[in-house]
Coordinates of C-alpha atoms in Angstrom, one line a residue:
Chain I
X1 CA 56.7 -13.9 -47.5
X2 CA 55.0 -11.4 -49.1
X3 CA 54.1 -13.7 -52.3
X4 CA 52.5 -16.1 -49.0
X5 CA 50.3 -12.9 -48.0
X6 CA 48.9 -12.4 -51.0
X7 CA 48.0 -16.4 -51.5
X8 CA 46.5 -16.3 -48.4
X9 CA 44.5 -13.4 -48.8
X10 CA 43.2 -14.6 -51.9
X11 CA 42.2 -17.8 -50.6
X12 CA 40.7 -15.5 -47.4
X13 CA 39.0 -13.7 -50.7
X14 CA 37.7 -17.1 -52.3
X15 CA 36.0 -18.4 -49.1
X16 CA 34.4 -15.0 -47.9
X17 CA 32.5 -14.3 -51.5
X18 CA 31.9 -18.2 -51.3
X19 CA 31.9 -18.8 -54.7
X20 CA 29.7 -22.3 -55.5
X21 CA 31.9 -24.7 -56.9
X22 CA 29.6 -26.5 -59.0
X23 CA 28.8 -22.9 -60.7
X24 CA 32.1 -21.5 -61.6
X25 CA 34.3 -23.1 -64.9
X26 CA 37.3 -25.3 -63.6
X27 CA 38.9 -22.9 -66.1
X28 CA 37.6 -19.5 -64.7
X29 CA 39.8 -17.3 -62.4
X30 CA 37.1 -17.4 -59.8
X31 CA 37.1 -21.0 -59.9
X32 CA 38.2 -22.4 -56.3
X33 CA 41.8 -23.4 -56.4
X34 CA 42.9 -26.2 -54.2
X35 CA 45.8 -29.0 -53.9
X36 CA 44.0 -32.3 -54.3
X37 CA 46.4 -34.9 -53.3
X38 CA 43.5 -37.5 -52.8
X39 CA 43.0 -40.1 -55.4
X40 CA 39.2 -39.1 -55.3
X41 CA 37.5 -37.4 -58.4
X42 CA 33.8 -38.4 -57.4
X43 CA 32.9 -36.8 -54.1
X44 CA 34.5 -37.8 -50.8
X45 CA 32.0 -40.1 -49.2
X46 CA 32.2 -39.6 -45.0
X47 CA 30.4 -41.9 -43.0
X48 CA 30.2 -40.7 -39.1
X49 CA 29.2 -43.1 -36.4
X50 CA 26.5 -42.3 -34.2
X51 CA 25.3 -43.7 -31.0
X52 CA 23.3 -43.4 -28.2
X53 CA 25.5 -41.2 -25.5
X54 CA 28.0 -40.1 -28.6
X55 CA 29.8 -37.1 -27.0
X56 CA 28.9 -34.4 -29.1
X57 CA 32.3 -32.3 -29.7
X58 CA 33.9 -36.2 -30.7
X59 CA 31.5 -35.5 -33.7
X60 CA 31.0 -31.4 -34.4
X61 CA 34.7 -30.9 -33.9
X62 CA 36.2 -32.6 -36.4
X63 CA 32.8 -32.2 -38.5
X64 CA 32.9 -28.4 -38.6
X65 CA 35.8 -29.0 -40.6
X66 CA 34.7 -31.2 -43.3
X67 CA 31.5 -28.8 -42.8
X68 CA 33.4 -25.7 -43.8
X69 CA 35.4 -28.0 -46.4
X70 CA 32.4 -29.1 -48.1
X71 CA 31.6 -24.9 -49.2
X72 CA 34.5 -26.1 -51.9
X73 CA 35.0 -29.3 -52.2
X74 CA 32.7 -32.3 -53.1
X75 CA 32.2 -34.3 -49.8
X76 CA 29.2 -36.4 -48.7
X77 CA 28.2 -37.0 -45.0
X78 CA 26.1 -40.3 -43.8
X79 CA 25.7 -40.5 -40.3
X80 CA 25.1 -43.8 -39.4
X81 CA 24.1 -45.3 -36.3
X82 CA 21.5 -48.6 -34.8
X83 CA 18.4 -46.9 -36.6
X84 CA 17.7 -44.0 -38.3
X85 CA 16.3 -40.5 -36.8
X86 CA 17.3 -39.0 -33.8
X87 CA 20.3 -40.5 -31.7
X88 CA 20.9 -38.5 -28.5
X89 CA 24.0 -38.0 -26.2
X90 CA 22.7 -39.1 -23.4
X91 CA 23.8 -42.3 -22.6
X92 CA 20.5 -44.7 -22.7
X93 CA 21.2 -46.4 -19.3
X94 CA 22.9 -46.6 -16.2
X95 CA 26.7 -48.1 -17.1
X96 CA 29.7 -48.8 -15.0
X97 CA 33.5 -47.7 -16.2
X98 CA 36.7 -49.9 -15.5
X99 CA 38.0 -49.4 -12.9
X100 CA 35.1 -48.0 -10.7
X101 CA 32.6 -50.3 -9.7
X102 CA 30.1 -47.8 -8.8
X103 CA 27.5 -47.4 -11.6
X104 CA 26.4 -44.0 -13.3
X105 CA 22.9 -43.0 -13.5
X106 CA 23.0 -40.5 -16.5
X107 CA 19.3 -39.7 -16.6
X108 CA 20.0 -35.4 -15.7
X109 CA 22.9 -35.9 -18.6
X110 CA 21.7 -33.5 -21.4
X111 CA 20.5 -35.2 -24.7
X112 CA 21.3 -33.0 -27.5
X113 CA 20.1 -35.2 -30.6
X114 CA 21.1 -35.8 -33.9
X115 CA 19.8 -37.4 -36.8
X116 CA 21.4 -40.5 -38.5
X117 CA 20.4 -40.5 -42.0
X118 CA 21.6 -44.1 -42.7
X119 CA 21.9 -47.5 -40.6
X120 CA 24.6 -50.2 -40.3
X121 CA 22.6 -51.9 -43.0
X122 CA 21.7 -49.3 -45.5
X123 CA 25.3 -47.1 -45.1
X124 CA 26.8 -46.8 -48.8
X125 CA 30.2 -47.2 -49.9
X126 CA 32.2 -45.0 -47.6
X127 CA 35.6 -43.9 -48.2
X128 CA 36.6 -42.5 -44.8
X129 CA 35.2 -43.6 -41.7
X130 CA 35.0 -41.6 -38.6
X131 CA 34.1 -43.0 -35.1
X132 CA 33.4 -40.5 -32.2
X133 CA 33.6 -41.8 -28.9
X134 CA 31.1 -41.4 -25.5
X135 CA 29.5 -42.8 -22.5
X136 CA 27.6 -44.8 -24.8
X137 CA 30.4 -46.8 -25.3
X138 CA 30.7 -47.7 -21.8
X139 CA 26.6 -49.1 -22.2
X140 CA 27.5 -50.9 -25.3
X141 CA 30.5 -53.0 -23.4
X142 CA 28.5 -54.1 -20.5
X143 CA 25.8 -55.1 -23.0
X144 CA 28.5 -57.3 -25.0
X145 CA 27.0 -55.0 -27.9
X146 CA 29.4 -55.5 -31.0
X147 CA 27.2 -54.1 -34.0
X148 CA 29.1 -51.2 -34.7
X149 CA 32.2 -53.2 -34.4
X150 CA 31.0 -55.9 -37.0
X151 CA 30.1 -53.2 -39.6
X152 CA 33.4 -51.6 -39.0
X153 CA 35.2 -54.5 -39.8
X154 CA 33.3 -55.4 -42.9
X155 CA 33.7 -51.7 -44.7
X156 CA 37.3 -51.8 -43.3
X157 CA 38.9 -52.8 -46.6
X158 CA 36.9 -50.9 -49.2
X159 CA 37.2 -47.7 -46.8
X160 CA 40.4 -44.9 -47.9
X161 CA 41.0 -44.4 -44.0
X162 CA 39.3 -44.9 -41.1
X163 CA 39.2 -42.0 -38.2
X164 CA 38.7 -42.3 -34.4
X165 CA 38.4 -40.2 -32.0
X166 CA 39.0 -40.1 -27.7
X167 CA 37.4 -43.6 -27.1
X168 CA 36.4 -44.6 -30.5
X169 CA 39.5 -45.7 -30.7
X170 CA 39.0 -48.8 -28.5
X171 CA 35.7 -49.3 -31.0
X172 CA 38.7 -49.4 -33.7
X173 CA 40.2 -52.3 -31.2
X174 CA 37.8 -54.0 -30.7
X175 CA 37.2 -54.5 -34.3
X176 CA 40.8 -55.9 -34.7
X177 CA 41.4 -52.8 -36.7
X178 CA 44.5 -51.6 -34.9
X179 CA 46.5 -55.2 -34.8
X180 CA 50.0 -54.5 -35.2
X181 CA 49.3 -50.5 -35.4
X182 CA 50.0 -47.4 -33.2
X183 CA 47.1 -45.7 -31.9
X184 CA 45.7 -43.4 -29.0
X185 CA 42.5 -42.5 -27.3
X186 CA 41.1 -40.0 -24.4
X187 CA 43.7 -40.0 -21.5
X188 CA 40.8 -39.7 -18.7
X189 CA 39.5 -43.0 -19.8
X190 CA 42.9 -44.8 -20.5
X191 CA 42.6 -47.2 -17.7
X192 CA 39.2 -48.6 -19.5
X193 CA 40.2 -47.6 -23.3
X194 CA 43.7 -49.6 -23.7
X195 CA 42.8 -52.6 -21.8
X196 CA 43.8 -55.6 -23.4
X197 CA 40.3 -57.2 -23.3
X198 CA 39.5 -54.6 -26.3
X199 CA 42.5 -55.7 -28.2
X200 CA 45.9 -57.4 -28.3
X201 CA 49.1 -56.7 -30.3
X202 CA 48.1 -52.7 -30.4
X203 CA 50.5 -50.4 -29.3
X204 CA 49.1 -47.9 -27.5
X205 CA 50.7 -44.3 -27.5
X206 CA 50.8 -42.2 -23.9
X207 CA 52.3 -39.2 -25.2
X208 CA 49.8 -38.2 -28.6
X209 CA 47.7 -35.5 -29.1
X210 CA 46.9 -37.7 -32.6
X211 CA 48.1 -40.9 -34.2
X212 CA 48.8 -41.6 -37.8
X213 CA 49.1 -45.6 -38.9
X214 CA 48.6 -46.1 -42.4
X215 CA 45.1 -45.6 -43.3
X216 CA 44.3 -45.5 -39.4
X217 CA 44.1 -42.2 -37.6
X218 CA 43.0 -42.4 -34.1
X219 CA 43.2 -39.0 -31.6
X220 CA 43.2 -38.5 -27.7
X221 CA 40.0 -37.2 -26.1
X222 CA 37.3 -35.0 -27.5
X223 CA 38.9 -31.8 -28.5
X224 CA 42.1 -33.4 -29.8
X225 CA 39.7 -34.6 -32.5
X226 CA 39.5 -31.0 -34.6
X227 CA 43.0 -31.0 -34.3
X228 CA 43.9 -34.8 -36.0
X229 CA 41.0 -33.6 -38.6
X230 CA 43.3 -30.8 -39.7
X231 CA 45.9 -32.5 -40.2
X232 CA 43.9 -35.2 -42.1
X233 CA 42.7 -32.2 -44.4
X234 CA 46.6 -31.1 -44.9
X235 CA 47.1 -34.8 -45.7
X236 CA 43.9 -35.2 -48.3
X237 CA 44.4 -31.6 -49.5
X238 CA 47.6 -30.0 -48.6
X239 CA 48.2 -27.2 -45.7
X240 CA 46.9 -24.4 -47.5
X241 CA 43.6 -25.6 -47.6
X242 CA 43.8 -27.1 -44.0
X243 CA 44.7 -23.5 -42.4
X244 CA 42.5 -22.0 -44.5
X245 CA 39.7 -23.8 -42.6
X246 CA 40.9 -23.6 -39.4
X247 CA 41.3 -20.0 -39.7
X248 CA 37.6 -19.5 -41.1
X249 CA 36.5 -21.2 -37.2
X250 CA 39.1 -18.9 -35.8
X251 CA 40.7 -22.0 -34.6
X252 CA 44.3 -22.6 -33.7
X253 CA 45.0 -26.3 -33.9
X254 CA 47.7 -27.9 -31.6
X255 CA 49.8 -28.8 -34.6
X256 CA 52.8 -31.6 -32.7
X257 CA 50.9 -34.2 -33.1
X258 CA 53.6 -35.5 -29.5
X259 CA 52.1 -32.6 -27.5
X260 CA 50.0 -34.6 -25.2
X261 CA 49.5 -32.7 -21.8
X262 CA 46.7 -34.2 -21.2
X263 CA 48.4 -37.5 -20.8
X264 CA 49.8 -35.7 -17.8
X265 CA 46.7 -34.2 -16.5
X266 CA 45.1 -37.4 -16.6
X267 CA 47.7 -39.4 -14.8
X268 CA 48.7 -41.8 -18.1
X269 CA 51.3 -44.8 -17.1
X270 CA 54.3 -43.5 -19.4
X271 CA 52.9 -40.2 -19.7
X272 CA 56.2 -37.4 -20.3
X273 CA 56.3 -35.2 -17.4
X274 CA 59.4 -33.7 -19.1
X275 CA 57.9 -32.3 -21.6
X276 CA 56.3 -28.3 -21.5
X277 CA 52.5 -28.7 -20.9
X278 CA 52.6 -25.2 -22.6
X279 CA 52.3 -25.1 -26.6
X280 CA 52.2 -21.9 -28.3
X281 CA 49.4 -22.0 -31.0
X282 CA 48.8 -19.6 -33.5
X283 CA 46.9 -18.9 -36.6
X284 CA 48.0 -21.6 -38.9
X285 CA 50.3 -20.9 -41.7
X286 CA 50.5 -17.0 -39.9
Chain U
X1 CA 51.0 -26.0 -4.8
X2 CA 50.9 -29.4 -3.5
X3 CA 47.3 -28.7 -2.1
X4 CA 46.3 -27.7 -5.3
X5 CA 47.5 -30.7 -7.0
X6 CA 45.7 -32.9 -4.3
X7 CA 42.6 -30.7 -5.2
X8 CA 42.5 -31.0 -9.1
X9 CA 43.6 -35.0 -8.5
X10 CA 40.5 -34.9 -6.3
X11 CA 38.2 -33.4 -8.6
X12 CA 39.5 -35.2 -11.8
X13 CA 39.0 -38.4 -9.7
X14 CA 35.7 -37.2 -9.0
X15 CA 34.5 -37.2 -12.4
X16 CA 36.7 -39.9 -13.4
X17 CA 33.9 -41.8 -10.9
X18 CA 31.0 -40.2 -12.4
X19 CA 29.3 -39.6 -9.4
X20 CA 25.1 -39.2 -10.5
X21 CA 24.5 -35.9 -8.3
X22 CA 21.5 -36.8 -7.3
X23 CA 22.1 -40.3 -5.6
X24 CA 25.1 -38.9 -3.6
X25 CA 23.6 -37.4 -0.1
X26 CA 25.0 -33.9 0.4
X27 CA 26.4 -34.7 3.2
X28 CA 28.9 -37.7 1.7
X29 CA 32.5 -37.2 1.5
X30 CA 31.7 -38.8 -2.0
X31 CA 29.1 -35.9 -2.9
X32 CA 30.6 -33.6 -6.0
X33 CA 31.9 -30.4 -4.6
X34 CA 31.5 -27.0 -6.3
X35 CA 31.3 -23.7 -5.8
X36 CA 28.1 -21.9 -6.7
X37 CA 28.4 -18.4 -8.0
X38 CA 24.8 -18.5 -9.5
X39 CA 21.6 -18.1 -7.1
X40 CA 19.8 -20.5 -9.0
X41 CA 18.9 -23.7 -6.5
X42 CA 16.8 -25.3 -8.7
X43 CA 18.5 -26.9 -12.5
X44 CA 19.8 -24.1 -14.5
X45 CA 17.0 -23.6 -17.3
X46 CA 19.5 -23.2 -20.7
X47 CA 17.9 -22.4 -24.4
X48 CA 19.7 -22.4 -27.2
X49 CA 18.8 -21.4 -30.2
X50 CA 19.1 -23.1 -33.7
X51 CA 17.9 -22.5 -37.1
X52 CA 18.1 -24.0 -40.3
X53 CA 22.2 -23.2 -41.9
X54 CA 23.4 -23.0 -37.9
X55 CA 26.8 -23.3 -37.7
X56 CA 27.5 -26.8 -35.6
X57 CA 30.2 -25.6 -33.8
X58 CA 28.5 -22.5 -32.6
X59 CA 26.5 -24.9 -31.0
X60 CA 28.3 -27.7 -29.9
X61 CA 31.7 -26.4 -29.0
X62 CA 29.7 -24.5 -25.9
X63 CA 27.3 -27.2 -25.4
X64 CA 30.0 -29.5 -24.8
X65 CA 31.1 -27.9 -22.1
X66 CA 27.6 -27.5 -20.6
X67 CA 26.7 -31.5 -21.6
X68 CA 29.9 -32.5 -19.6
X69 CA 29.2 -30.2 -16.8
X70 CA 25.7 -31.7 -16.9
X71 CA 27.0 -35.3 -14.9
X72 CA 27.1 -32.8 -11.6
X73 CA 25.5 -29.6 -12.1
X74 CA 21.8 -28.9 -12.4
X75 CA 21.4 -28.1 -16.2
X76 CA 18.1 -28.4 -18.6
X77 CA 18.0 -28.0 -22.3
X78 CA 15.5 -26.5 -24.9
X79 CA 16.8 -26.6 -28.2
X80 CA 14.7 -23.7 -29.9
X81 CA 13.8 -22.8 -33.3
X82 CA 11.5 -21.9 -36.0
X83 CA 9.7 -25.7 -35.9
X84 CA 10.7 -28.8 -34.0
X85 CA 12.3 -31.7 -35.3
X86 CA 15.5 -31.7 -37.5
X87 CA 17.3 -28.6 -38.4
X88 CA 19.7 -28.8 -40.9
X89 CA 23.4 -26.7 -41.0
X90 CA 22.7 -26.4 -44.5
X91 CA 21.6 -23.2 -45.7
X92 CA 18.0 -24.1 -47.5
X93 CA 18.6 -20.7 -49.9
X94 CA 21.3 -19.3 -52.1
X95 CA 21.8 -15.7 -50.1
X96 CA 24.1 -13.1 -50.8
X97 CA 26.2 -11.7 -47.9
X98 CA 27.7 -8.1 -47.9
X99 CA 30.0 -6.5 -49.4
X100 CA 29.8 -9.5 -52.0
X101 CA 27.1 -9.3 -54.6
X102 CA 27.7 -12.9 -55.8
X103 CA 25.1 -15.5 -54.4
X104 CA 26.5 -18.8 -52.8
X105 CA 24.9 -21.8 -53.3
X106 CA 24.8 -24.2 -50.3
X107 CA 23.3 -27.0 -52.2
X108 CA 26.3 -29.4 -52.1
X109 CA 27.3 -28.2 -48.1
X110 CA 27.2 -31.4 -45.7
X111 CA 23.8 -31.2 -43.7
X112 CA 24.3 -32.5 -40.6
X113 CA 20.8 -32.7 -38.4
X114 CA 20.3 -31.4 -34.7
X115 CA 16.5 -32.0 -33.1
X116 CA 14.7 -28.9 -31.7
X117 CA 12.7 -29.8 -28.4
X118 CA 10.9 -26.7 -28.7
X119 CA 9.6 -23.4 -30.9
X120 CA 9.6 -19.5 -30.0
X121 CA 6.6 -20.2 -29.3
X122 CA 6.5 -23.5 -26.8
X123 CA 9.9 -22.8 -24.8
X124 CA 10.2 -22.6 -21.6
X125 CA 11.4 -19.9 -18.8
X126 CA 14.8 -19.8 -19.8
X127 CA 17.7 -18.7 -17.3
X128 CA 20.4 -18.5 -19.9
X129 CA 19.8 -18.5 -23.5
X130 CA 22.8 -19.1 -26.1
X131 CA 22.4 -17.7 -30.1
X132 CA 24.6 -19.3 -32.1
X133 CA 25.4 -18.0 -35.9
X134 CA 26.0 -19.7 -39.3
X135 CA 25.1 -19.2 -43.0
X136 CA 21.5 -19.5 -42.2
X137 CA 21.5 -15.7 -40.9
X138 CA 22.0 -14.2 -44.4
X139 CA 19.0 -16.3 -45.5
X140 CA 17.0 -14.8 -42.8
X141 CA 18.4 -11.4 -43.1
X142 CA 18.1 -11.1 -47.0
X143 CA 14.4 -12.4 -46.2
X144 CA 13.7 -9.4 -43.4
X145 CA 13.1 -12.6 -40.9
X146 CA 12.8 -11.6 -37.6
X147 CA 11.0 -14.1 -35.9
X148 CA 14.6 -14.8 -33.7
X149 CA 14.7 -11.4 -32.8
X150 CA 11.9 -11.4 -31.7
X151 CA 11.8 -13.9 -29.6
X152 CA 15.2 -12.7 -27.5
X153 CA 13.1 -9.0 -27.3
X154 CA 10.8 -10.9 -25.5
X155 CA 12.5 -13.1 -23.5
X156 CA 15.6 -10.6 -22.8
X157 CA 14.4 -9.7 -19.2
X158 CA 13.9 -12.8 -17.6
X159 CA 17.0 -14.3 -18.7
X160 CA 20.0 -14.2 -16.7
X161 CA 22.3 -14.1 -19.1
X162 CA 22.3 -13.9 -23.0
X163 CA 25.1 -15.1 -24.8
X164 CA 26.0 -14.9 -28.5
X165 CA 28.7 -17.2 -30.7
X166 CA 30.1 -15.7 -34.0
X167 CA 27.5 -13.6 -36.1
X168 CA 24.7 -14.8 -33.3
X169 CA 26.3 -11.0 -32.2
X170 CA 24.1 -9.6 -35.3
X171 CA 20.8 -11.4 -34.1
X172 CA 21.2 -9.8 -30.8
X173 CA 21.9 -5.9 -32.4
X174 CA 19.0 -6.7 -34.2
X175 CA 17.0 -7.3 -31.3
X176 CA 18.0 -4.4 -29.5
X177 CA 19.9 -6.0 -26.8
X178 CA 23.6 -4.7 -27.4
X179 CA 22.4 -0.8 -27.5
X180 CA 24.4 0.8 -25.4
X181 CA 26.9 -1.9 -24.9
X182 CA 30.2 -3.5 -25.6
X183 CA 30.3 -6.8 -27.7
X184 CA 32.5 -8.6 -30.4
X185 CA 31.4 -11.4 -33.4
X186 CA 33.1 -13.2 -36.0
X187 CA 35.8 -11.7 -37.6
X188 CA 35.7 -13.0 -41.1
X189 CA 32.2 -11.6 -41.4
X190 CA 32.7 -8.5 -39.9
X191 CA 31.4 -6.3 -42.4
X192 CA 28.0 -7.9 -42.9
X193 CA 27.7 -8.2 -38.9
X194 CA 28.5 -5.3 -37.8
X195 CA 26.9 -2.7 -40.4
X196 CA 24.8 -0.2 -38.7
X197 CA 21.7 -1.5 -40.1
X198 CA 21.4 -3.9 -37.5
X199 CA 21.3 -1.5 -34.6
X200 CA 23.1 1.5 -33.7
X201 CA 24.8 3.1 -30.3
X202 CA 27.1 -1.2 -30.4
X203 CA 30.3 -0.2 -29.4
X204 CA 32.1 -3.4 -31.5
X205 CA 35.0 -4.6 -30.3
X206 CA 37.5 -5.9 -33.2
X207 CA 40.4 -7.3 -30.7
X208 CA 38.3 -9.4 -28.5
X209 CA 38.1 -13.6 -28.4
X210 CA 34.9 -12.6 -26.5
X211 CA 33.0 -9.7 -25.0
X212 CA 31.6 -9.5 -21.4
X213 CA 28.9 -6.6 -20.8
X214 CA 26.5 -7.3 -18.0
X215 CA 24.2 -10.3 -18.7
X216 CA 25.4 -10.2 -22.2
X217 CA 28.5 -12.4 -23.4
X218 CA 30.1 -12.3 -26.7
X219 CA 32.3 -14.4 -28.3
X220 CA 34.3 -13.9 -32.3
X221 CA 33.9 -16.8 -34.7
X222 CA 32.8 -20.6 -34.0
X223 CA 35.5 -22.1 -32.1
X224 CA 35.8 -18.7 -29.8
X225 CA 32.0 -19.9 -28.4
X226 CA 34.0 -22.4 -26.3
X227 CA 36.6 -20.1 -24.8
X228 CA 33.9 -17.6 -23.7
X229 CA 31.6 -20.8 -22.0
X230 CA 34.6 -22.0 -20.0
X231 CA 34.9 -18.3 -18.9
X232 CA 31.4 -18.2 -18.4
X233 CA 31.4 -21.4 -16.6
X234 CA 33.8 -20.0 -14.4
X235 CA 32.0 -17.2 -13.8
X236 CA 28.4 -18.7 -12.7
X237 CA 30.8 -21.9 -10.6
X238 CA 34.2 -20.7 -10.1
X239 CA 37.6 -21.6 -11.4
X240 CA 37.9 -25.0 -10.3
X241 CA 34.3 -26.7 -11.9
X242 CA 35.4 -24.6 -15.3
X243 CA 39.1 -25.8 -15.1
X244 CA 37.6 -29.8 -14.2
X245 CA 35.5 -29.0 -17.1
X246 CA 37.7 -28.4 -20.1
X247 CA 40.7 -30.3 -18.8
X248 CA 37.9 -33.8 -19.6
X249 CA 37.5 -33.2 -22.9
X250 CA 41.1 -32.0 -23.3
X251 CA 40.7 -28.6 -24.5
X252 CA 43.4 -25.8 -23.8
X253 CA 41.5 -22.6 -24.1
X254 CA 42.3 -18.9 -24.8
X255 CA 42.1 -17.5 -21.2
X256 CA 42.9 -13.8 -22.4
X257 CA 39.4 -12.6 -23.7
X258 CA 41.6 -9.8 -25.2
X259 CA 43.8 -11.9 -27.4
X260 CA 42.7 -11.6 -30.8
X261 CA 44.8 -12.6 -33.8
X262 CA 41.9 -13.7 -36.2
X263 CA 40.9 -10.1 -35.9
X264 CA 44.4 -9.5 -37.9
X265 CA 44.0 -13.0 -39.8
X266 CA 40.9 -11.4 -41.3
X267 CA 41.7 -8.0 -41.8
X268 CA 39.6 -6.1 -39.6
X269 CA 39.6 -2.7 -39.4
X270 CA 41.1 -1.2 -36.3
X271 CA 43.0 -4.8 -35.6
X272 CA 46.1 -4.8 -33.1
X273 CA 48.8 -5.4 -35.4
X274 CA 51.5 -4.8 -32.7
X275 CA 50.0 -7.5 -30.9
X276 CA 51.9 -11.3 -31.0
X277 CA 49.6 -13.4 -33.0
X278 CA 50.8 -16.6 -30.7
X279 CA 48.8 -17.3 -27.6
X280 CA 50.9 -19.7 -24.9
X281 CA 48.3 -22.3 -23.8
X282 CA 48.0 -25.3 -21.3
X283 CA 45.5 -26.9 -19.6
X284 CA 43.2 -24.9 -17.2
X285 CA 45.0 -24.7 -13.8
X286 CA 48.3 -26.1 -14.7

């Protein structure tokens, strides 16, 4: 207990004098010291989607992370969307939403923008891929829209793992990339998300806060994203370095990956109304 | 009880419809109920600042919650800072940050890219104005920048509100706004953001998620921003809209501004160490 104290002070230590990793000896006590339990010597190459009406925590959530990450170990980000520049979050048009049939005019949404630094076309070899969810979504299925799709499905194989979160997961259908795998999505949106339209042979989880299939990792809606992307940094890196993150954003991550209250909230066929909708978080690894 | 169920089914079903606001005659039993706290009648004029090594989820865990709320609520945006265009959450110095002597190196941190709409210069009345922190404030304080400061000085008055994530606390001291108040920042940098350099006569709060003092809110590290917004969404529009709010993008937040375990988690002088470190959450209103 006490030996744990100290480790995690010094790691508290390592991260608050923020010692450049590219400056310090591997073989120098100040070096950063970290469980690498990826295969990856070269940097970590992350490719975010983006598109038009991309809800914005789906991508900073689980992006702080790999942003705090990156202070001491080698990651690359390439956002990639339609085009380059700036890619807002309001959705671009008007869209309806299974099962309503009354449209949405989102023109008073904000439209906080973001700049995508690559294209479909120009993206370079990524080895995880992360896609965020949004309204936009919604605009792309009405328009029969598949690009993002299509490029999903072609860096599928080359790609370590590939990340979704809230409805990016029925992106992740819809490319045929969860056939024969568990996965789970936003609970508000369920009704449009899991419908089999997107995707047969996929079974879909009511009661997740995050699923893990293989190289697939898909999480339930929005904020459930930061909380799938620490455990993906446990996975890559090991727990130390995981709650050392969180605990730099002073965030307590929901660490059952079966806690889903939500799935109650939102009224999910099969959703456990057993279960506590409590869960006691704390500091992790405290 | 039961009413209350009836009510939150009503007003999840409400957004689950996605009702545009301003196509829905007051009148109509289909028109989005809320209660309005605030005395503003015409949109809610919000600025938030940014600056070049931001921290993104100072910014977008609050402006989530304001972009969701956004689909019923009167909201603009100004996204403010030194130049429009992209600004990058990459620090664009090596800076030193007290007590540490050593300079970091953000050269190999992931750079994600937000747009400012506007400058200090070109923004507009602002009703509510948000100062997030990040890496970029040592730049600017080992530079003697004060252009930020500045700006807030100026637009203090007028504002209904000013509200700070993580060291965004220190931009405020140093514009004079928390003399003679109550108010809390990130607890890993404490030292650096709460020397008395930056302003004197702070009464600094080190067991606080977030701080409330008049028309100027507070919030400890990053992922605290979006515990004090729901609060502070709750405050301007009542329980229920704040409740709707983070229960959509499934997010379980700290409701006890006073529970504080990253202020032990990082050592802080005068911490509560008799204090449970576990905070029991569920969804808002549940």
């Amino acid at each position: 207990m006490v030996a744990r104290r100290i480790w995690n002070a010094l790691l508290t230590g390592i991260s608050m004098v923020q010692l450049g990793y590219a400056q310090i000896p591997a073989s120098s006590p100040d070096a950063p010291h970290y469980e690498t339990v990826s295969n990856v010597t070269s940097p970590l190459s992350i490719g975010y989607i983006i598109f038009p009406g991309f809800t914005p925590l789906d991508v900073f959530g689980p992006l702080e992370l790999l942003f705090q990450l990156s202070g001491t170990i080698p990651l690359t980000l390439s956002t990639i969307s339609f085009t380059t520049g700036p890619v807002g979050a309001r959705s671009p048009r008007p869209f309806t939403q299974y099962p309503s049939p009354t449209p949405f005019d989102p023109i008073h949404v904000l439209n906080p923008q973001i700049i995508a630094t690559h294209t479909f076309a120009t993206a370079p070899p990524l080895d995880v891929i992360i896609v965020p969810g949004g309204t936009g979504d919604f605009v792309l299925d009405n328009a029969n829209d598949t690009s993002i799709e299509h490029f999903l499905a072609s860096r599928f194989e080359a790609a370590q793992y590939v990340l979704s979160v809230c409805v990016g997961a029925t992106t992740l259908a819809r490319a045929g990339l969860l056939s024969g795998r568990r996965a789970t999505t936003n609970k508000r949106a369920w009704a449009w998300a899991t419908h089999p339209r997107h995707g047969e042979n996929i079974t879909w989880v009511p009661n997740a806060r995050w699923v893990e299939d293989g190289k697939v990792w898909t999480s339930s809606g929005v904020a459930a994203g930061i909380d799938m992307m620490w455990a993906f940094i446990g996975h890559l890196w090991g727990e130390e370095v995981a709650n050392r993150t969180v605990n730099g954003v002073e965030y307590t991550p929901h660490a059952d990956k079966r806690w889903d209250a939500f799935a109650v909230v939102h009224d999910v066929p099969g959703a456990d109304r057993n279960k506590s909708l409590t869960d006691c978080v704390r500091p992790a690894g405290w």
